[in-house]
Amino acid sequence: FLKDLRLTEGSLSSLEKRKKKDEKKLAPSLKPNSFSKFSNKFFRETSEKLVPKFGEVSKDLKKANLKFLISTYISMILMATTLSFLGGLFIFVILLIFNLSNFIYAWIPFVLSGFTFIAFYLYPASEASSVQKKISQELPFATIHMAAISGSNIEPVKILKIISMS
């Protein structure tokens, strides 16, 4: 097989070393964060049932280039909402301890968890919009830059390399 590919054992081992270096560089960005792991432990089954109802969020996750599966992101939404509800409940109990007439603050857990849910739900759309604006701002510059470079009769591949570097 090595003869067909015209490779020696030394070049094969150097390719393997290079591959391992590339994997080490990419590995931190591909590892799931601890919050997503924790969320999936508790809410994976529920979130997989809810995936069809979050179609727009799924599209926005892709547009925003966020590295989450839709089921994982829904699990994170549910976990954050639950944690914010428990935090709001804790705040409410603390207020009750200081003054028993503070039952008017019973809305705190519900409002806090509602804000958390809405924030997580709208974040991918906001991020996708931001990415779209950045592309729209950079596109005229890239077009003018490419036109200027192409006027010097450079190969198209080299033009793209120059643009990607700038």
PDB file of C-alpha atoms in Angstrom:
ATOM      1  CA  PHE A   1       0.000   0.000   0.000  1.00  0.00           C
ATOM      2  CA  LEU A   2       2.838   2.385   0.849  1.00  0.00           C
ATOM      3  CA  LYS A   3       4.493   1.627  -2.480  1.00  0.00           C
ATOM      4  CA  ASP A   4       1.290   2.505  -4.344  1.00  0.00           C
ATOM      5  CA  LEU A   5       1.136   5.827  -2.519  1.00  0.00           C
ATOM      6  CA  ARG A   6       4.891   6.341  -2.917  1.00  0.00           C
ATOM      7  CA  LEU A   7       5.346   6.881   0.803  1.00  0.00           C
ATOM      8  CA  THR A   8       8.147   5.772   3.065  1.00  0.00           C
ATOM      9  CA  GLU A   9       7.810   4.771   6.690  1.00  0.00           C
ATOM     10  CA  GLY A  10       9.459   8.043   7.735  1.00  0.00           C
ATOM     11  CA  SER A  11       7.057  10.225   5.780  1.00  0.00           C
ATOM     12  CA  LEU A  12       4.117   8.229   7.130  1.00  0.00           C
ATOM     13  CA  SER A  13       5.240   8.780  10.726  1.00  0.00           C
ATOM     14  CA  SER A  14       5.742  12.505  10.083  1.00  0.00           C
ATOM     15  CA  LEU A  15       2.189  12.690   8.689  1.00  0.00           C
ATOM     16  CA  GLU A  16       0.879  11.011  11.832  1.00  0.00           C
ATOM     17  CA  LYS A  17       2.758  13.484  14.051  1.00  0.00           C
ATOM     18  CA  ARG A  18       1.351  16.398  12.057  1.00  0.00           C
ATOM     19  CA  LYS A  19      -2.155  14.951  12.343  1.00  0.00           C
ATOM     20  CA  LYS A  20      -1.801  14.657  16.139  1.00  0.00           C
ATOM     21  CA  LYS A  21      -0.652  18.302  16.369  1.00  0.00           C
ATOM     22  CA  ASP A  22      -3.657  19.426  14.313  1.00  0.00           C
ATOM     23  CA  GLU A  23      -6.014  17.399  16.515  1.00  0.00           C
ATOM     24  CA  LYS A  24      -4.552  19.008  19.640  1.00  0.00           C
ATOM     25  CA  LYS A  25      -5.118  22.469  18.165  1.00  0.00           C
ATOM     26  CA  LEU A  26      -8.733  21.716  17.282  1.00  0.00           C
ATOM     27  CA  ALA A  27      -9.604  19.701  20.369  1.00  0.00           C
ATOM     28  CA  PRO A  28     -10.363  22.551  22.839  1.00  0.00           C
ATOM     29  CA  SER A  29     -12.879  24.195  20.514  1.00  0.00           C
ATOM     30  CA  LEU A  30     -14.670  20.905  19.823  1.00  0.00           C
ATOM     31  CA  LYS A  31     -14.955  19.740  23.427  1.00  0.00           C
ATOM     32  CA  PRO A  32     -18.392  20.259  24.954  1.00  0.00           C
ATOM     33  CA  ASN A  33     -18.437  22.649  27.868  1.00  0.00           C
ATOM     34  CA  SER A  34     -19.371  21.453  31.336  1.00  0.00           C
ATOM     35  CA  PHE A  35     -22.703  23.298  31.390  1.00  0.00           C
ATOM     36  CA  SER A  36     -23.887  21.527  28.228  1.00  0.00           C
ATOM     37  CA  LYS A  37     -22.815  18.150  29.631  1.00  0.00           C
ATOM     38  CA  PHE A  38     -24.607  18.865  32.906  1.00  0.00           C
ATOM     39  CA  SER A  39     -27.728  20.035  31.071  1.00  0.00           C
ATOM     40  CA  ASN A  40     -27.804  16.973  28.843  1.00  0.00           C
ATOM     41  CA  LYS A  41     -27.651  14.662  31.864  1.00  0.00           C
ATOM     42  CA  PHE A  42     -30.933  16.030  33.173  1.00  0.00           C
ATOM     43  CA  PHE A  43     -32.871  17.267  30.145  1.00  0.00           C
ATOM     44  CA  ARG A  44     -31.717  15.284  27.087  1.00  0.00           C
ATOM     45  CA  GLU A  45     -34.892  13.209  26.699  1.00  0.00           C
ATOM     46  CA  THR A  46     -37.150  16.208  27.181  1.00  0.00           C
ATOM     47  CA  SER A  47     -35.152  18.377  24.817  1.00  0.00           C
ATOM     48  CA  GLU A  48     -35.184  15.745  22.062  1.00  0.00           C
ATOM     49  CA  LYS A  49     -38.986  15.741  22.251  1.00  0.00           C
ATOM     50  CA  LEU A  50     -39.022  19.554  21.990  1.00  0.00           C
ATOM     51  CA  VAL A  51     -36.677  19.801  18.959  1.00  0.00           C
ATOM     52  CA  PRO A  52     -39.484  20.132  16.348  1.00  0.00           C
ATOM     53  CA  LYS A  53     -40.920  23.120  18.222  1.00  0.00           C
ATOM     54  CA  PHE A  54     -37.597  25.000  18.075  1.00  0.00           C
ATOM     55  CA  GLY A  55     -37.098  25.058  14.291  1.00  0.00           C
ATOM     56  CA  GLU A  56     -36.198  28.744  14.114  1.00  0.00           C
ATOM     57  CA  VAL A  57     -33.670  28.408  16.926  1.00  0.00           C
ATOM     58  CA  SER A  58     -32.037  25.538  15.040  1.00  0.00           C
ATOM     59  CA  LYS A  59     -31.665  27.688  11.915  1.00  0.00           C
ATOM     60  CA  ASP A  60     -30.312  30.589  13.959  1.00  0.00           C
ATOM     61  CA  LEU A  61     -27.759  28.332  15.676  1.00  0.00           C
ATOM     62  CA  LYS A  62     -26.403  27.397  12.257  1.00  0.00           C
ATOM     63  CA  LYS A  63     -26.443  30.987  10.976  1.00  0.00           C
ATOM     64  CA  ALA A  64     -24.668  32.220  14.101  1.00  0.00           C
ATOM     65  CA  ASN A  65     -22.065  29.456  13.788  1.00  0.00           C
ATOM     66  CA  LEU A  66     -22.658  28.322  17.371  1.00  0.00           C
ATOM     67  CA  LYS A  67     -21.226  24.875  18.007  1.00  0.00           C
ATOM     68  CA  PHE A  68     -24.256  23.310  19.688  1.00  0.00           C
ATOM     69  CA  LEU A  69     -26.706  20.674  18.577  1.00  0.00           C
ATOM     70  CA  ILE A  70     -30.277  21.911  18.853  1.00  0.00           C
ATOM     71  CA  SER A  71     -31.116  19.248  21.463  1.00  0.00           C
ATOM     72  CA  THR A  72     -28.116  20.286  23.565  1.00  0.00           C
ATOM     73  CA  TYR A  73     -29.045  23.949  23.287  1.00  0.00           C
ATOM     74  CA  ILE A  74     -32.626  23.198  24.353  1.00  0.00           C
ATOM     75  CA  SER A  75     -31.231  21.236  27.318  1.00  0.00           C
ATOM     76  CA  MET A  76     -29.153  24.278  28.225  1.00  0.00           C
ATOM     77  CA  ILE A  77     -32.241  26.507  27.984  1.00  0.00           C
ATOM     78  CA  LEU A  78     -34.183  24.203  30.283  1.00  0.00           C
ATOM     79  CA  MET A  79     -31.310  23.911  32.775  1.00  0.00           C
ATOM     80  CA  ALA A  80     -30.708  27.664  32.900  1.00  0.00           C
ATOM     81  CA  THR A  81     -34.425  28.302  33.320  1.00  0.00           C
ATOM     82  CA  THR A  82     -34.627  25.761  36.146  1.00  0.00           C
ATOM     83  CA  LEU A  83     -31.565  27.192  37.885  1.00  0.00           C
ATOM     84  CA  SER A  84     -32.888  30.749  37.595  1.00  0.00           C
ATOM     85  CA  PHE A  85     -36.242  29.608  39.013  1.00  0.00           C
ATOM     86  CA  LEU A  86     -34.453  28.020  41.974  1.00  0.00           C
ATOM     87  CA  GLY A  87     -32.364  31.167  42.425  1.00  0.00           C
ATOM     88  CA  GLY A  88     -35.510  33.299  42.364  1.00  0.00           C
ATOM     89  CA  LEU A  89     -37.133  30.954  44.857  1.00  0.00           C
ATOM     90  CA  PHE A  90     -34.092  31.338  47.116  1.00  0.00           C
ATOM     91  CA  ILE A  91     -34.349  35.139  46.887  1.00  0.00           C
ATOM     92  CA  PHE A  92     -38.067  34.938  47.688  1.00  0.00           C
ATOM     93  CA  VAL A  93     -37.445  32.736  50.745  1.00  0.00           C
ATOM     94  CA  ILE A  94     -34.749  35.121  51.994  1.00  0.00           C
ATOM     95  CA  LEU A  95     -37.192  38.032  51.636  1.00  0.00           C
ATOM     96  CA  LEU A  96     -39.839  36.024  53.517  1.00  0.00           C
ATOM     97  CA  ILE A  97     -37.434  35.324  56.371  1.00  0.00           C
ATOM     98  CA  PHE A  98     -36.775  39.026  56.887  1.00  0.00           C
ATOM     99  CA  ASN A  99     -40.433  40.038  56.706  1.00  0.00           C
ATOM    100  CA  LEU A 100     -43.439  37.706  56.591  1.00  0.00           C
ATOM    101  CA  SER A 101     -45.516  40.210  54.637  1.00  0.00           C
ATOM    102  CA  ASN A 102     -43.277  39.840  51.593  1.00  0.00           C
ATOM    103  CA  PHE A 103     -45.634  37.439  49.818  1.00  0.00           C
ATOM    104  CA  ILE A 104     -45.972  40.147  47.177  1.00  0.00           C
ATOM    105  CA  TYR A 105     -42.537  39.056  45.924  1.00  0.00           C
ATOM    106  CA  ALA A 106     -43.803  35.608  44.878  1.00  0.00           C
ATOM    107  CA  TRP A 107     -43.466  36.739  41.265  1.00  0.00           C
ATOM    108  CA  ILE A 108     -39.632  36.845  41.434  1.00  0.00           C
ATOM    109  CA  PRO A 109     -38.942  33.159  40.582  1.00  0.00           C
ATOM    110  CA  PHE A 110     -41.375  33.209  37.667  1.00  0.00           C
ATOM    111  CA  VAL A 111     -40.181  36.472  36.166  1.00  0.00           C
ATOM    112  CA  LEU A 112     -36.521  35.548  36.597  1.00  0.00           C
ATOM    113  CA  SER A 113     -36.979  32.171  34.906  1.00  0.00           C
ATOM    114  CA  GLY A 114     -39.080  33.778  32.160  1.00  0.00           C
ATOM    115  CA  PHE A 115     -36.351  36.330  31.409  1.00  0.00           C
ATOM    116  CA  THR A 116     -33.755  33.562  31.352  1.00  0.00           C
ATOM    117  CA  PHE A 117     -35.799  31.480  28.906  1.00  0.00           C
ATOM    118  CA  ILE A 118     -36.397  34.450  26.617  1.00  0.00           C
ATOM    119  CA  ALA A 119     -32.723  35.456  26.703  1.00  0.00           C
ATOM    120  CA  PHE A 120     -31.557  31.955  25.762  1.00  0.00           C
ATOM    121  CA  TYR A 121     -34.261  31.673  23.100  1.00  0.00           C
ATOM    122  CA  LEU A 122     -33.353  34.980  21.443  1.00  0.00           C
ATOM    123  CA  TYR A 123     -29.546  34.740  21.741  1.00  0.00           C
ATOM    124  CA  PRO A 124     -28.935  32.663  18.563  1.00  0.00           C
ATOM    125  CA  ALA A 125     -31.066  35.051  16.470  1.00  0.00           C
ATOM    126  CA  SER A 126     -29.180  38.010  17.896  1.00  0.00           C
ATOM    127  CA  GLU A 127     -25.829  36.375  17.177  1.00  0.00           C
ATOM    128  CA  ALA A 128     -26.905  35.416  13.637  1.00  0.00           C
ATOM    129  CA  SER A 129     -27.946  39.012  13.009  1.00  0.00           C
ATOM    130  CA  SER A 130     -24.584  40.221  14.247  1.00  0.00           C
ATOM    131  CA  VAL A 131     -22.736  37.823  11.921  1.00  0.00           C
ATOM    132  CA  GLN A 132     -24.901  38.954   9.006  1.00  0.00           C
ATOM    133  CA  LYS A 133     -24.133  42.625   9.728  1.00  0.00           C
ATOM    134  CA  LYS A 134     -20.396  41.931   9.903  1.00  0.00           C
ATOM    135  CA  ILE A 135     -20.481  40.148   6.549  1.00  0.00           C
ATOM    136  CA  SER A 136     -22.471  42.990   5.013  1.00  0.00           C
ATOM    137  CA  GLN A 137     -19.925  45.501   6.289  1.00  0.00           C
ATOM    138  CA  GLU A 138     -16.899  43.541   5.063  1.00  0.00           C
ATOM    139  CA  LEU A 139     -18.262  42.529   1.653  1.00  0.00           C
ATOM    140  CA  PRO A 140     -17.762  45.899  -0.095  1.00  0.00           C
ATOM    141  CA  PHE A 141     -14.179  46.090   1.186  1.00  0.00           C
ATOM    142  CA  ALA A 142     -13.451  42.546  -0.014  1.00  0.00           C
ATOM    143  CA  THR A 143     -14.953  43.260  -3.433  1.00  0.00           C
ATOM    144  CA  ILE A 144     -12.956  46.453  -3.940  1.00  0.00           C
ATOM    145  CA  HIS A 145      -9.808  44.768  -2.657  1.00  0.00           C
ATOM    146  CA  MET A 146     -10.283  41.828  -5.042  1.00  0.00           C
ATOM    147  CA  ALA A 147     -10.865  44.186  -7.956  1.00  0.00           C
ATOM    148  CA  ALA A 148      -7.670  46.076  -7.165  1.00  0.00           C
ATOM    149  CA  ILE A 149      -5.653  42.881  -6.913  1.00  0.00           C
ATOM    150  CA  SER A 150      -7.122  41.361 -10.071  1.00  0.00           C
ATOM    151  CA  GLY A 151      -6.057  44.441 -12.037  1.00  0.00           C
ATOM    152  CA  SER A 152      -2.468  43.270 -11.617  1.00  0.00           C
ATOM    153  CA  ASN A 153      -3.153  39.995 -13.517  1.00  0.00           C
ATOM    154  CA  ILE A 154      -2.678  37.665 -10.543  1.00  0.00           C
ATOM    155  CA  GLU A 155      -4.172  34.173 -10.629  1.00  0.00           C
ATOM    156  CA  PRO A 156      -7.628  33.893  -8.981  1.00  0.00           C
ATOM    157  CA  VAL A 157      -6.356  31.360  -6.422  1.00  0.00           C
ATOM    158  CA  LYS A 158      -3.682  33.797  -5.259  1.00  0.00           C
ATOM    159  CA  ILE A 159      -6.255  36.599  -5.092  1.00  0.00           C
ATOM    160  CA  LEU A 160      -8.372  34.501  -2.738  1.00  0.00           C
ATOM    161  CA  LYS A 161      -5.321  33.714  -0.604  1.00  0.00           C
ATOM    162  CA  ILE A 162      -4.493  37.421  -0.321  1.00  0.00           C
ATOM    163  CA  ILE A 163      -8.094  38.266   0.604  1.00  0.00           C
ATOM    164  CA  SER A 164      -8.264  35.501   3.212  1.00  0.00           C
ATOM    165  CA  MET A 165      -5.040  36.724   4.796  1.00  0.00           C
ATOM    166  CA  SER A 166      -6.314  40.296   5.045  1.00  0.00           C
TER     167      SER A 166
END
